[in-house]
Amino acid sequence: MSSPFARTALTKATSLMRAGGSSAIPKKGGGNSLNGEPRNDLIKKVLFDAPPRPPVRLSPEDMTRHETIERAWKLVRQQQKQAQEEGLARKFEMMRKANAELEATSAQLFKHSQTKERHAVFPRQLRTLTDTPPKQIWNYRQPAAAPSPKA
Amino acid sequence: MSQQPLRGSLINNQIRLASTTAATATKKGASTKESKQDDSILLEHKGDFTTGVSRLREHYRNTVQDDLMVLTYNHTFKPKAKIPEGVRVELKGNRHIKPAPKAPSSRHIPELVKIDVHCMMKEALVSKYNLLSGFMAIQSITGEMPEIINSKKGVHPWKLRAGNPIGCKVTLKGDKMYQFLDKLVEVVLPRMKEWPGLPESAGDATGNIGMGFAPSALSLFPEIENNFDMFPRMTGFDVTFTTTANTNLEARLLLSGFNMPFQVKDHSAPKAKEAAAPSIESASA
């Protein structure tokens, strides 16, 4: 349901809203505009009545260029996905072999390896990748994470 | 045309064709204006033209996916007996049959499919224009135009008639989904006061997790915080994460991989009691 037209309208709206200032001045007659709330009027105008961005028109060469670029990028993504899937498949196969070997070696250890903790989650200290390092690299004063109940 | 695979000869042909049409157009001279207008093609809007890297998607591909594959692996997998066609199985207590789990494979790793953001406003019963505030709020948060949800049935005590616009909902997929999740986890959830995290037992048993937000949470989003006065009514909303996980555990593992906080309780209490009991017995004996 997305459209670039709505997005531009929205950015226009935010700047319009900032220019308009804080809570609206009540109109002279009372509940004229959309349930007596002039802000609703503004929101309705911005969302539904704002003219959409004019559609982009390209010459045939530009269109060809655009399509070539799109397809090249699609191909790159396809190759990356394939490489990713191959890596996963290799890892999976190694894991399966290791499990099979463990099953053959020791029944008790195998059973211990297969039992899973019901409420296992990634630790809260997990760091997602960022462009730049954080201001605080490591918190030395932080208390140690609670040991896992299984251990 | 865009469905065809990338082939050198095809592209060369197209470029040759395009260049010849351009050459013939320039040769015409006086009538170039008309030919330019005729030649220009309308660019169809096909999805989002995003060029940046989706941070959380990269994180999923680099870190979470591999770990999930290991953590959710079950070597002793037994396929469930398939129910033959036409046989009707009834479970007690209005329960439904869960889909049979598939054999573990590197292709069946839990992944986030979509996020649904939905808000229902009771004030819309009084006047449908009250819904505009929630509509605008959800559009600001998610970046997508929501769809208006109409009531299916009428409930007289609540003054609800069938077909009344009562709420709005938006489904996020792909880059927008990861962007929204990123905003939630990095900005909104840390700012929420006294929110201990999602419950330990969160999940609907088929791999989806839902959570609700009070109206106060809406003001924590940067898009709303900046023009707070322009929204007549702050509304609560709920967020549902749909995943390809099969169990609650897998779904929770997946979401915690994106730094979604869960309540962690200590389940090792009985062991301590067992250790204490024999010492008391030995002391008394």
CSV table of C-alpha atoms in Angstrom, one decimal:
chain,number,residue,atom,x,y,z
A,1,MET,CA,0.0,0.0,0.0
A,2,SER,CA,3.1,2.3,-0.1
A,3,SER,CA,3.7,4.9,-2.7
A,4,PRO,CA,6.4,7.5,-3.0
A,5,PHE,CA,3.6,10.1,-3.5
A,6,ALA,CA,2.4,9.6,0.0
A,7,ARG,CA,5.9,9.9,1.4
A,8,THR,CA,6.5,13.3,-0.2
A,9,ALA,CA,3.1,14.5,1.0
A,10,LEU,CA,4.1,13.4,4.5
A,11,THR,CA,7.4,15.3,4.4
A,12,LYS,CA,5.5,18.3,3.2
A,13,ALA,CA,3.1,17.8,6.0
A,14,THR,CA,5.7,17.7,8.7
A,15,SER,CA,7.3,20.9,7.5
A,16,LEU,CA,3.8,22.4,7.2
A,17,MET,CA,3.0,21.2,10.7
A,18,ARG,CA,6.2,22.8,12.1
A,19,ALA,CA,5.4,26.1,10.4
A,20,GLY,CA,1.8,26.0,11.6
A,21,GLY,CA,3.0,25.9,15.3
A,22,SER,CA,1.4,24.3,18.3
A,23,SER,CA,-2.3,23.5,19.0
A,24,ALA,CA,-4.6,25.0,16.5
A,25,ILE,CA,-6.7,28.2,17.0
A,26,PRO,CA,-10.4,27.3,17.3
A,27,LYS,CA,-12.5,28.5,14.5
A,28,LYS,CA,-15.4,30.9,14.9
A,29,GLY,CA,-18.4,28.8,14.6
A,30,GLY,CA,-17.2,25.7,16.6
A,31,GLY,CA,-17.6,22.3,15.1
A,32,ASN,CA,-17.3,23.2,11.5
A,33,SER,CA,-14.2,21.4,10.5
A,34,LEU,CA,-14.3,17.6,10.9
A,35,ASN,CA,-15.7,17.0,14.3
A,36,GLY,CA,-14.7,20.4,15.7
A,37,GLU,CA,-11.0,19.7,15.4
A,38,PRO,CA,-9.2,21.9,12.8
A,39,ARG,CA,-6.1,19.6,13.0
A,40,ASN,CA,-8.3,16.8,11.6
A,41,ASP,CA,-9.0,19.1,8.6
A,42,LEU,CA,-5.3,19.6,8.1
A,43,ILE,CA,-4.5,15.9,8.4
A,44,LYS,CA,-7.3,15.0,6.0
A,45,LYS,CA,-6.0,17.5,3.5
A,46,VAL,CA,-2.4,16.3,3.8
A,47,LEU,CA,-3.2,12.6,3.5
A,48,PHE,CA,-5.9,12.5,0.8
A,49,ASP,CA,-6.1,15.9,-0.9
A,50,ALA,CA,-2.5,16.7,-1.5
A,51,PRO,CA,-1.6,16.4,-5.2
A,52,PRO,CA,0.7,13.5,-5.9
A,53,ARG,CA,4.2,13.8,-7.2
A,54,PRO,CA,4.2,14.0,-11.0
A,55,PRO,CA,5.1,10.6,-12.5
A,56,VAL,CA,8.7,10.1,-13.8
A,57,ARG,CA,9.0,9.9,-17.5
A,58,LEU,CA,12.1,8.4,-19.1
A,59,SER,CA,13.4,8.4,-22.6
A,60,PRO,CA,13.9,4.9,-24.2
A,61,GLU,CA,17.7,5.0,-23.6
A,62,ASP,CA,17.3,6.0,-20.0
A,63,MET,CA,14.7,3.3,-19.6
A,64,THR,CA,17.1,0.7,-21.0
A,65,ARG,CA,19.8,2.0,-18.7
A,66,HIS,CA,17.4,1.8,-15.7
A,67,GLU,CA,16.3,-1.7,-16.6
A,68,THR,CA,19.9,-2.9,-17.1
A,69,ILE,CA,20.9,-1.5,-13.8
A,70,GLU,CA,17.9,-3.1,-12.1
A,71,ARG,CA,18.7,-6.4,-13.6
A,72,ALA,CA,22.4,-6.2,-12.8
A,73,TRP,CA,21.6,-5.5,-9.2
A,74,LYS,CA,19.1,-8.3,-9.1
A,75,LEU,CA,21.8,-10.6,-10.4
A,76,VAL,CA,24.2,-9.5,-7.7
A,77,ARG,CA,21.6,-10.1,-5.0
A,78,GLN,CA,20.8,-13.5,-6.5
A,79,GLN,CA,24.5,-14.5,-6.5
A,80,GLN,CA,24.9,-13.3,-2.9
A,81,LYS,CA,21.8,-15.3,-1.8
A,82,GLN,CA,23.2,-18.4,-3.6
A,83,ALA,CA,26.5,-18.1,-1.9
A,84,GLN,CA,24.8,-17.6,1.5
A,85,GLU,CA,22.6,-20.7,1.0
A,86,GLU,CA,25.6,-22.8,-0.1
A,87,GLY,CA,27.4,-21.8,3.1
A,88,LEU,CA,24.4,-22.7,5.2
A,89,ALA,CA,24.1,-26.0,3.5
A,90,ARG,CA,27.7,-26.9,4.2
A,91,LYS,CA,27.5,-25.9,7.8
A,92,PHE,CA,24.3,-27.9,8.2
A,93,GLU,CA,25.9,-31.0,6.7
A,94,MET,CA,28.8,-30.8,9.1
A,95,MET,CA,26.5,-30.3,12.0
A,96,ARG,CA,24.4,-33.3,11.0
A,97,LYS,CA,27.5,-35.5,10.6
A,98,ALA,CA,28.8,-34.4,14.0
A,99,ASN,CA,25.5,-35.2,15.6
A,100,ALA,CA,25.4,-38.6,13.9
A,101,GLU,CA,28.9,-39.4,15.2
A,102,LEU,CA,28.0,-38.3,18.7
A,103,GLU,CA,24.9,-40.5,18.6
A,104,ALA,CA,27.0,-43.5,17.7
A,105,THR,CA,29.7,-42.7,20.3
A,106,SER,CA,27.8,-41.9,23.5
A,107,ALA,CA,24.0,-42.2,24.1
A,108,GLN,CA,24.1,-40.1,27.3
A,109,LEU,CA,26.1,-37.2,25.8
A,110,PHE,CA,23.9,-37.3,22.8
A,111,LYS,CA,20.7,-37.0,24.8
A,112,HIS,CA,22.3,-34.2,26.8
A,113,SER,CA,23.1,-32.4,23.6
A,114,GLN,CA,19.6,-32.7,22.2
A,115,THR,CA,17.7,-31.5,25.3
A,116,LYS,CA,16.9,-27.8,24.7
A,117,GLU,CA,16.2,-25.1,27.2
A,118,ARG,CA,12.6,-24.0,26.8
A,119,HIS,CA,13.2,-20.3,27.4
A,120,ALA,CA,16.5,-19.8,25.6
A,121,VAL,CA,17.0,-16.4,24.1
A,122,PHE,CA,20.0,-14.5,22.8
A,123,PRO,CA,21.8,-12.5,25.5
A,124,ARG,CA,20.8,-8.9,25.9
A,125,GLN,CA,24.4,-7.9,25.4
A,126,LEU,CA,24.2,-9.0,21.8
A,127,ARG,CA,25.4,-6.2,19.6
A,128,THR,CA,24.0,-5.6,16.1
A,129,LEU,CA,26.4,-4.3,13.5
A,130,THR,CA,26.8,-0.5,13.2
A,131,ASP,CA,28.8,1.8,10.9
A,132,THR,CA,30.8,3.2,13.8
A,133,PRO,CA,31.8,1.8,17.2
A,134,PRO,CA,29.9,2.8,20.3
A,135,LYS,CA,30.9,5.6,22.6
A,136,GLN,CA,31.4,3.1,25.4
A,137,ILE,CA,33.3,0.1,23.9
A,138,TRP,CA,33.0,-2.2,27.0
A,139,ASN,CA,31.4,-1.6,30.3
A,140,TYR,CA,33.9,-2.8,32.8
A,141,ARG,CA,31.7,-2.0,35.8
A,142,GLN,CA,28.7,-4.0,34.6
A,143,PRO,CA,27.8,-6.9,36.9
A,144,ALA,CA,28.4,-10.3,35.3
A,145,ALA,CA,25.5,-11.9,33.4
A,146,ALA,CA,23.5,-14.5,35.4
A,147,PRO,CA,24.9,-18.0,34.7
A,148,SER,CA,22.6,-20.2,32.7
A,149,PRO,CA,20.4,-22.5,34.8
A,150,LYS,CA,21.5,-25.6,32.9
A,151,ALA,CA,25.2,-25.0,33.8
B,1,MET,CA,10.8,-7.4,-20.6
B,2,SER,CA,12.2,-7.1,-17.1
B,3,GLN,CA,11.4,-10.8,-16.4
B,4,GLN,CA,14.1,-12.0,-18.9
B,5,PRO,CA,17.5,-13.0,-17.5
B,6,LEU,CA,20.6,-10.9,-18.1
B,7,ARG,CA,21.9,-11.8,-21.5
B,8,GLY,CA,24.6,-9.8,-23.2
B,9,SER,CA,23.2,-10.1,-26.7
B,10,LEU,CA,19.7,-9.1,-25.6
B,11,ILE,CA,21.0,-5.9,-23.9
B,12,ASN,CA,23.2,-5.0,-26.8
B,13,ASN,CA,20.2,-5.4,-29.1
B,14,GLN,CA,18.1,-3.2,-26.9
B,15,ILE,CA,20.8,-0.5,-26.6
B,16,ARG,CA,21.2,-0.6,-30.4
B,17,LEU,CA,17.5,-0.2,-30.8
B,18,ALA,CA,17.3,2.6,-28.4
B,19,SER,CA,20.3,4.4,-30.0
B,20,THR,CA,18.7,4.1,-33.5
B,21,THR,CA,15.4,5.5,-32.3
B,22,ALA,CA,17.3,8.4,-30.7
B,23,ALA,CA,19.3,8.9,-33.9
B,24,THR,CA,16.2,9.0,-36.0
B,25,ALA,CA,14.5,11.4,-33.5
B,26,THR,CA,17.4,13.9,-33.7
B,27,LYS,CA,17.4,13.6,-37.5
B,28,LYS,CA,13.8,14.9,-37.7
B,29,GLY,CA,14.9,18.3,-36.3
B,30,ALA,CA,11.7,20.4,-36.3
B,31,SER,CA,9.4,17.8,-34.9
B,32,THR,CA,11.8,16.7,-32.1
B,33,LYS,CA,9.5,18.1,-29.4
B,34,GLU,CA,6.6,15.8,-30.4
B,35,SER,CA,8.9,12.8,-30.9
B,36,LYS,CA,10.5,13.3,-27.5
B,37,GLN,CA,7.1,13.4,-25.8
B,38,ASP,CA,6.0,10.3,-27.8
B,39,ASP,CA,9.2,8.4,-26.9
B,40,SER,CA,9.3,9.0,-23.2
B,41,ILE,CA,8.1,6.1,-21.1
B,42,LEU,CA,6.3,6.3,-17.9
B,43,LEU,CA,8.3,4.7,-15.1
B,44,GLU,CA,6.1,2.3,-13.3
B,45,HIS,CA,6.3,2.3,-9.6
B,46,LYS,CA,7.5,-1.3,-8.8
B,47,GLY,CA,8.1,-1.6,-5.1
B,48,ASP,CA,10.6,0.6,-3.1
B,49,PHE,CA,13.7,1.9,-4.8
B,50,THR,CA,15.9,1.6,-1.7
B,51,THR,CA,19.6,1.8,-2.1
B,52,GLY,CA,20.9,1.6,1.4
B,53,VAL,CA,21.9,-1.5,3.3
B,54,SER,CA,19.2,-2.8,5.7
B,55,ARG,CA,21.1,-3.0,9.0
B,56,LEU,CA,19.0,-5.7,10.7
B,57,ARG,CA,18.7,-7.8,7.6
B,58,GLU,CA,22.5,-7.9,7.3
B,59,HIS,CA,22.7,-8.7,11.0
B,60,TYR,CA,20.2,-11.6,10.5
B,61,ARG,CA,22.2,-12.9,7.5
B,62,ASN,CA,25.6,-12.6,9.1
B,63,THR,CA,24.9,-13.6,12.7
B,64,VAL,CA,21.4,-14.7,13.6
B,65,GLN,CA,20.7,-17.1,10.8
B,66,ASP,CA,23.7,-19.4,11.4
B,67,ASP,CA,23.1,-19.4,15.1
B,68,LEU,CA,19.4,-20.2,14.7
B,69,MET,CA,20.2,-23.1,12.5
B,70,VAL,CA,22.4,-24.6,15.2
B,71,LEU,CA,20.1,-23.7,18.1
B,72,THR,CA,16.9,-25.0,16.5
B,73,TYR,CA,18.5,-28.2,15.1
B,74,ASN,CA,16.9,-31.5,16.2
B,75,HIS,CA,18.7,-34.6,15.1
B,76,THR,CA,16.0,-37.0,16.4
B,77,PHE,CA,13.3,-35.8,14.1
B,78,LYS,CA,10.3,-38.1,13.4
B,79,PRO,CA,7.9,-37.0,10.7
B,80,LYS,CA,4.3,-36.9,11.9
B,81,ALA,CA,1.8,-39.2,10.2
B,82,LYS,CA,0.1,-37.3,7.5
B,83,ILE,CA,-3.7,-37.1,7.9
B,84,PRO,CA,-5.2,-38.6,4.8
B,85,GLU,CA,-7.4,-36.4,2.6
B,86,GLY,CA,-11.0,-36.1,3.6
B,87,VAL,CA,-10.5,-37.3,7.1
B,88,ARG,CA,-11.8,-34.8,9.7
B,89,VAL,CA,-9.9,-34.7,13.0
B,90,GLU,CA,-11.6,-33.0,15.9
B,91,LEU,CA,-9.6,-31.8,18.9
B,92,LYS,CA,-11.1,-31.2,22.3
B,93,GLY,CA,-11.6,-27.7,23.5
B,94,ASN,CA,-11.9,-26.0,20.1
B,95,ARG,CA,-8.2,-26.4,19.5
B,96,HIS,CA,-6.8,-26.5,15.9
B,97,ILE,CA,-4.4,-28.9,14.4
B,98,LYS,CA,-0.9,-27.3,14.2
B,99,PRO,CA,0.9,-27.7,10.8
B,100,ALA,CA,3.2,-30.7,10.8
B,101,PRO,CA,6.8,-29.6,11.4
B,102,LYS,CA,9.2,-30.1,8.5
B,103,ALA,CA,12.5,-32.1,8.7
B,104,PRO,CA,15.4,-29.9,9.8
B,105,SER,CA,17.2,-28.4,6.9
B,106,SER,CA,19.4,-25.4,6.1
B,107,ARG,CA,16.4,-24.0,4.2
B,108,HIS,CA,14.0,-24.0,7.1
B,109,ILE,CA,15.5,-21.5,9.4
B,110,PRO,CA,13.1,-19.2,11.3
B,111,GLU,CA,12.9,-15.8,9.5
B,112,LEU,CA,10.9,-12.7,10.0
B,113,VAL,CA,8.2,-12.5,7.3
B,114,LYS,CA,6.1,-9.4,8.1
B,115,ILE,CA,5.1,-7.0,10.9
B,116,ASP,CA,1.5,-5.9,11.2
B,117,VAL,CA,0.9,-2.6,13.0
B,118,HIS,CA,-2.8,-2.1,13.9
B,119,CYS,CA,-4.7,0.4,15.9
B,120,MET,CA,-8.3,0.4,16.9
B,121,MET,CA,-9.9,3.7,18.0
B,122,LYS,CA,-13.1,3.7,20.0
B,123,GLU,CA,-13.5,7.4,19.3
B,124,ALA,CA,-14.1,6.6,15.7
B,125,LEU,CA,-17.6,5.3,16.7
B,126,VAL,CA,-18.6,8.8,17.6
B,127,SER,CA,-17.2,10.3,14.4
B,128,LYS,CA,-15.1,8.6,11.7
B,129,TYR,CA,-12.8,11.7,11.5
B,130,ASN,CA,-11.4,10.8,14.9
B,131,LEU,CA,-9.6,8.0,13.1
B,132,LEU,CA,-7.5,10.4,11.2
B,133,SER,CA,-5.1,11.0,14.1
B,134,GLY,CA,-4.4,7.3,14.4
B,135,PHE,CA,-4.1,6.9,10.7
B,136,MET,CA,-1.6,9.7,10.4
B,137,ALA,CA,0.3,8.4,13.4
B,138,ILE,CA,0.7,5.0,12.0
B,139,GLN,CA,1.7,6.4,8.6
B,140,SER,CA,4.4,8.5,10.3
B,141,ILE,CA,5.7,5.6,12.3
B,142,THR,CA,5.8,3.0,9.5
B,143,GLY,CA,6.2,5.1,6.4
B,144,GLU,CA,3.4,3.3,4.6
B,145,MET,CA,-0.2,4.3,4.0
B,146,PRO,CA,-2.4,2.2,6.3
B,147,GLU,CA,-5.7,0.6,5.2
B,148,ILE,CA,-8.9,1.4,7.1
B,149,ILE,CA,-10.5,-1.5,8.9
B,150,ASN,CA,-14.3,-1.6,9.0
B,151,SER,CA,-16.2,-3.5,11.5
B,152,LYS,CA,-17.6,-6.8,10.3
B,153,LYS,CA,-20.4,-7.2,12.8
B,154,GLY,CA,-22.5,-4.7,14.8
B,155,VAL,CA,-22.6,-4.8,18.6
B,156,HIS,CA,-25.5,-2.7,19.8
B,157,PRO,CA,-24.3,-2.2,23.5
B,158,TRP,CA,-21.1,-0.6,22.1
B,159,LYS,CA,-23.0,1.5,19.5
B,160,LEU,CA,-21.1,-0.3,16.8
B,161,ARG,CA,-22.7,-0.9,13.4
B,162,ALA,CA,-21.5,-3.3,10.8
B,163,GLY,CA,-19.2,-1.6,8.2
B,164,ASN,CA,-18.1,1.2,10.5
B,165,PRO,CA,-14.5,2.4,10.0
B,166,ILE,CA,-13.0,1.5,13.4
B,167,GLY,CA,-9.3,1.0,13.0
B,168,CYS,CA,-6.3,1.1,10.6
B,169,LYS,CA,-3.7,-1.5,9.8
B,170,VAL,CA,-0.5,-1.7,7.9
B,171,THR,CA,1.6,-4.7,6.9
B,172,LEU,CA,5.3,-4.1,6.7
B,173,LYS,CA,7.7,-6.3,4.7
B,174,GLY,CA,11.3,-6.2,3.7
B,175,ASP,CA,13.3,-3.1,4.3
B,176,LYS,CA,10.5,-1.2,5.9
B,177,MET,CA,9.9,-4.0,8.3
B,178,TYR,CA,13.5,-4.1,9.4
B,179,GLN,CA,13.5,-0.3,9.7
B,180,PHE,CA,10.5,-0.4,11.9
B,181,LEU,CA,11.9,-3.1,14.1
B,182,ASP,CA,15.2,-1.2,14.4
B,183,LYS,CA,13.3,1.9,15.5
B,184,LEU,CA,11.3,-0.1,18.1
B,185,VAL,CA,14.4,-1.8,19.5
B,186,GLU,CA,16.8,1.1,19.5
B,187,VAL,CA,14.6,4.0,20.3
B,188,VAL,CA,11.1,3.2,21.6
B,189,LEU,CA,11.5,0.2,23.8
B,190,PRO,CA,14.5,1.6,25.8
B,191,ARG,CA,12.5,4.8,26.5
B,192,MET,CA,9.5,2.9,27.8
B,193,LYS,CA,9.3,3.3,31.6
B,194,GLU,CA,9.0,0.1,33.6
B,195,TRP,CA,8.7,-2.2,30.7
B,196,PRO,CA,10.4,-5.5,31.8
B,197,GLY,CA,10.5,-7.0,28.3
B,198,LEU,CA,8.3,-9.5,26.5
B,199,PRO,CA,7.1,-12.3,28.7
B,200,GLU,CA,9.0,-15.6,28.8
B,201,SER,CA,6.1,-17.5,27.3
B,202,ALA,CA,5.3,-15.1,24.5
B,203,GLY,CA,4.1,-16.6,21.3
B,204,ASP,CA,1.1,-18.1,19.7
B,205,ALA,CA,2.5,-21.7,19.4
B,206,THR,CA,2.8,-21.4,15.6
B,207,GLY,CA,5.8,-19.1,15.6
B,208,ASN,CA,4.2,-15.6,15.7
B,209,ILE,CA,4.6,-13.0,18.5
B,210,GLY,CA,2.3,-10.1,19.3
B,211,MET,CA,2.7,-7.2,21.6
B,212,GLY,CA,0.6,-4.1,22.5
B,213,PHE,CA,1.6,-0.5,23.2
B,214,ALA,CA,-0.2,2.1,25.3
B,215,PRO,CA,-0.9,5.5,23.9
B,216,SER,CA,2.1,6.8,25.8
B,217,ALA,CA,4.4,4.7,23.7
B,218,LEU,CA,3.3,6.5,20.5
B,219,SER,CA,4.8,9.7,21.7
B,220,LEU,CA,8.2,8.0,22.0
B,221,PHE,CA,8.6,7.6,18.3
B,222,PRO,CA,10.8,10.4,16.9
B,223,GLU,CA,8.4,11.1,14.1
B,224,ILE,CA,5.6,11.8,16.5
B,225,GLU,CA,7.7,13.4,19.3
B,226,ASN,CA,8.7,16.2,16.9
B,227,ASN,CA,5.2,17.3,16.0
B,228,PHE,CA,3.3,16.1,19.1
B,229,ASP,CA,0.8,18.9,19.1
B,230,MET,CA,-0.4,18.2,15.6
B,231,PHE,CA,-2.0,14.9,16.6
B,232,PRO,CA,-5.3,15.4,18.2
B,233,ARG,CA,-5.5,12.0,19.8
B,234,MET,CA,-2.8,9.6,20.9
B,235,THR,CA,-3.8,6.0,20.4
B,236,GLY,CA,-2.5,2.7,21.5
B,237,PHE,CA,-1.5,0.1,18.9
B,238,ASP,CA,-0.4,-3.5,18.6
B,239,VAL,CA,2.4,-5.0,16.7
B,240,THR,CA,2.4,-8.6,15.4
B,241,PHE,CA,5.6,-10.3,14.3
B,242,THR,CA,4.9,-13.1,11.7
B,243,THR,CA,7.8,-15.5,11.3
B,244,THR,CA,8.5,-18.8,9.7
B,245,ALA,CA,9.3,-20.4,13.1
B,246,ASN,CA,7.3,-23.4,14.1
B,247,THR,CA,7.4,-23.1,17.9
B,248,ASN,CA,7.4,-20.4,20.5
B,249,LEU,CA,11.0,-21.1,21.4
B,250,GLU,CA,12.1,-20.5,17.8
B,251,ALA,CA,10.1,-17.3,17.5
B,252,ARG,CA,11.6,-16.0,20.8
B,253,LEU,CA,15.1,-16.9,19.7
B,254,LEU,CA,14.6,-15.1,16.4
B,255,LEU,CA,13.3,-11.9,18.0
B,256,SER,CA,15.9,-11.9,20.7
B,257,GLY,CA,18.5,-12.1,18.0
B,258,PHE,CA,17.3,-8.6,16.9
B,259,ASN,CA,17.9,-7.4,20.5
B,260,MET,CA,14.2,-7.6,21.5
B,261,PRO,CA,14.3,-7.9,25.3
B,262,PHE,CA,12.6,-10.8,26.9
B,263,GLN,CA,12.1,-11.4,30.6
B,264,VAL,CA,14.6,-13.9,31.9
B,265,LYS,CA,13.6,-15.8,35.0
B,266,ASP,CA,15.8,-18.2,37.0
B,267,HIS,CA,14.5,-21.7,36.7
B,268,SER,CA,17.1,-23.4,38.9
B,269,ALA,CA,15.4,-22.8,42.3
B,270,PRO,CA,14.4,-26.5,43.1
B,271,LYS,CA,18.0,-27.6,43.0
B,272,ALA,CA,18.9,-25.2,45.8
B,273,LYS,CA,16.0,-26.5,48.0
B,274,GLU,CA,17.2,-30.1,47.4
B,275,ALA,CA,20.7,-29.1,48.5
B,276,ALA,CA,19.2,-27.5,51.7
B,277,ALA,CA,16.9,-30.4,52.7
B,278,PRO,CA,19.6,-33.1,53.2
B,279,SER,CA,21.7,-30.8,55.3
B,280,ILE,CA,18.7,-30.2,57.6
B,281,GLU,CA,18.1,-33.9,57.8
B,282,SER,CA,21.7,-34.6,58.6
B,283,ALA,CA,21.7,-31.8,61.3
B,284,SER,CA,18.6,-33.2,63.0
B,285,ALA,CA,19.8,-36.9,62.8
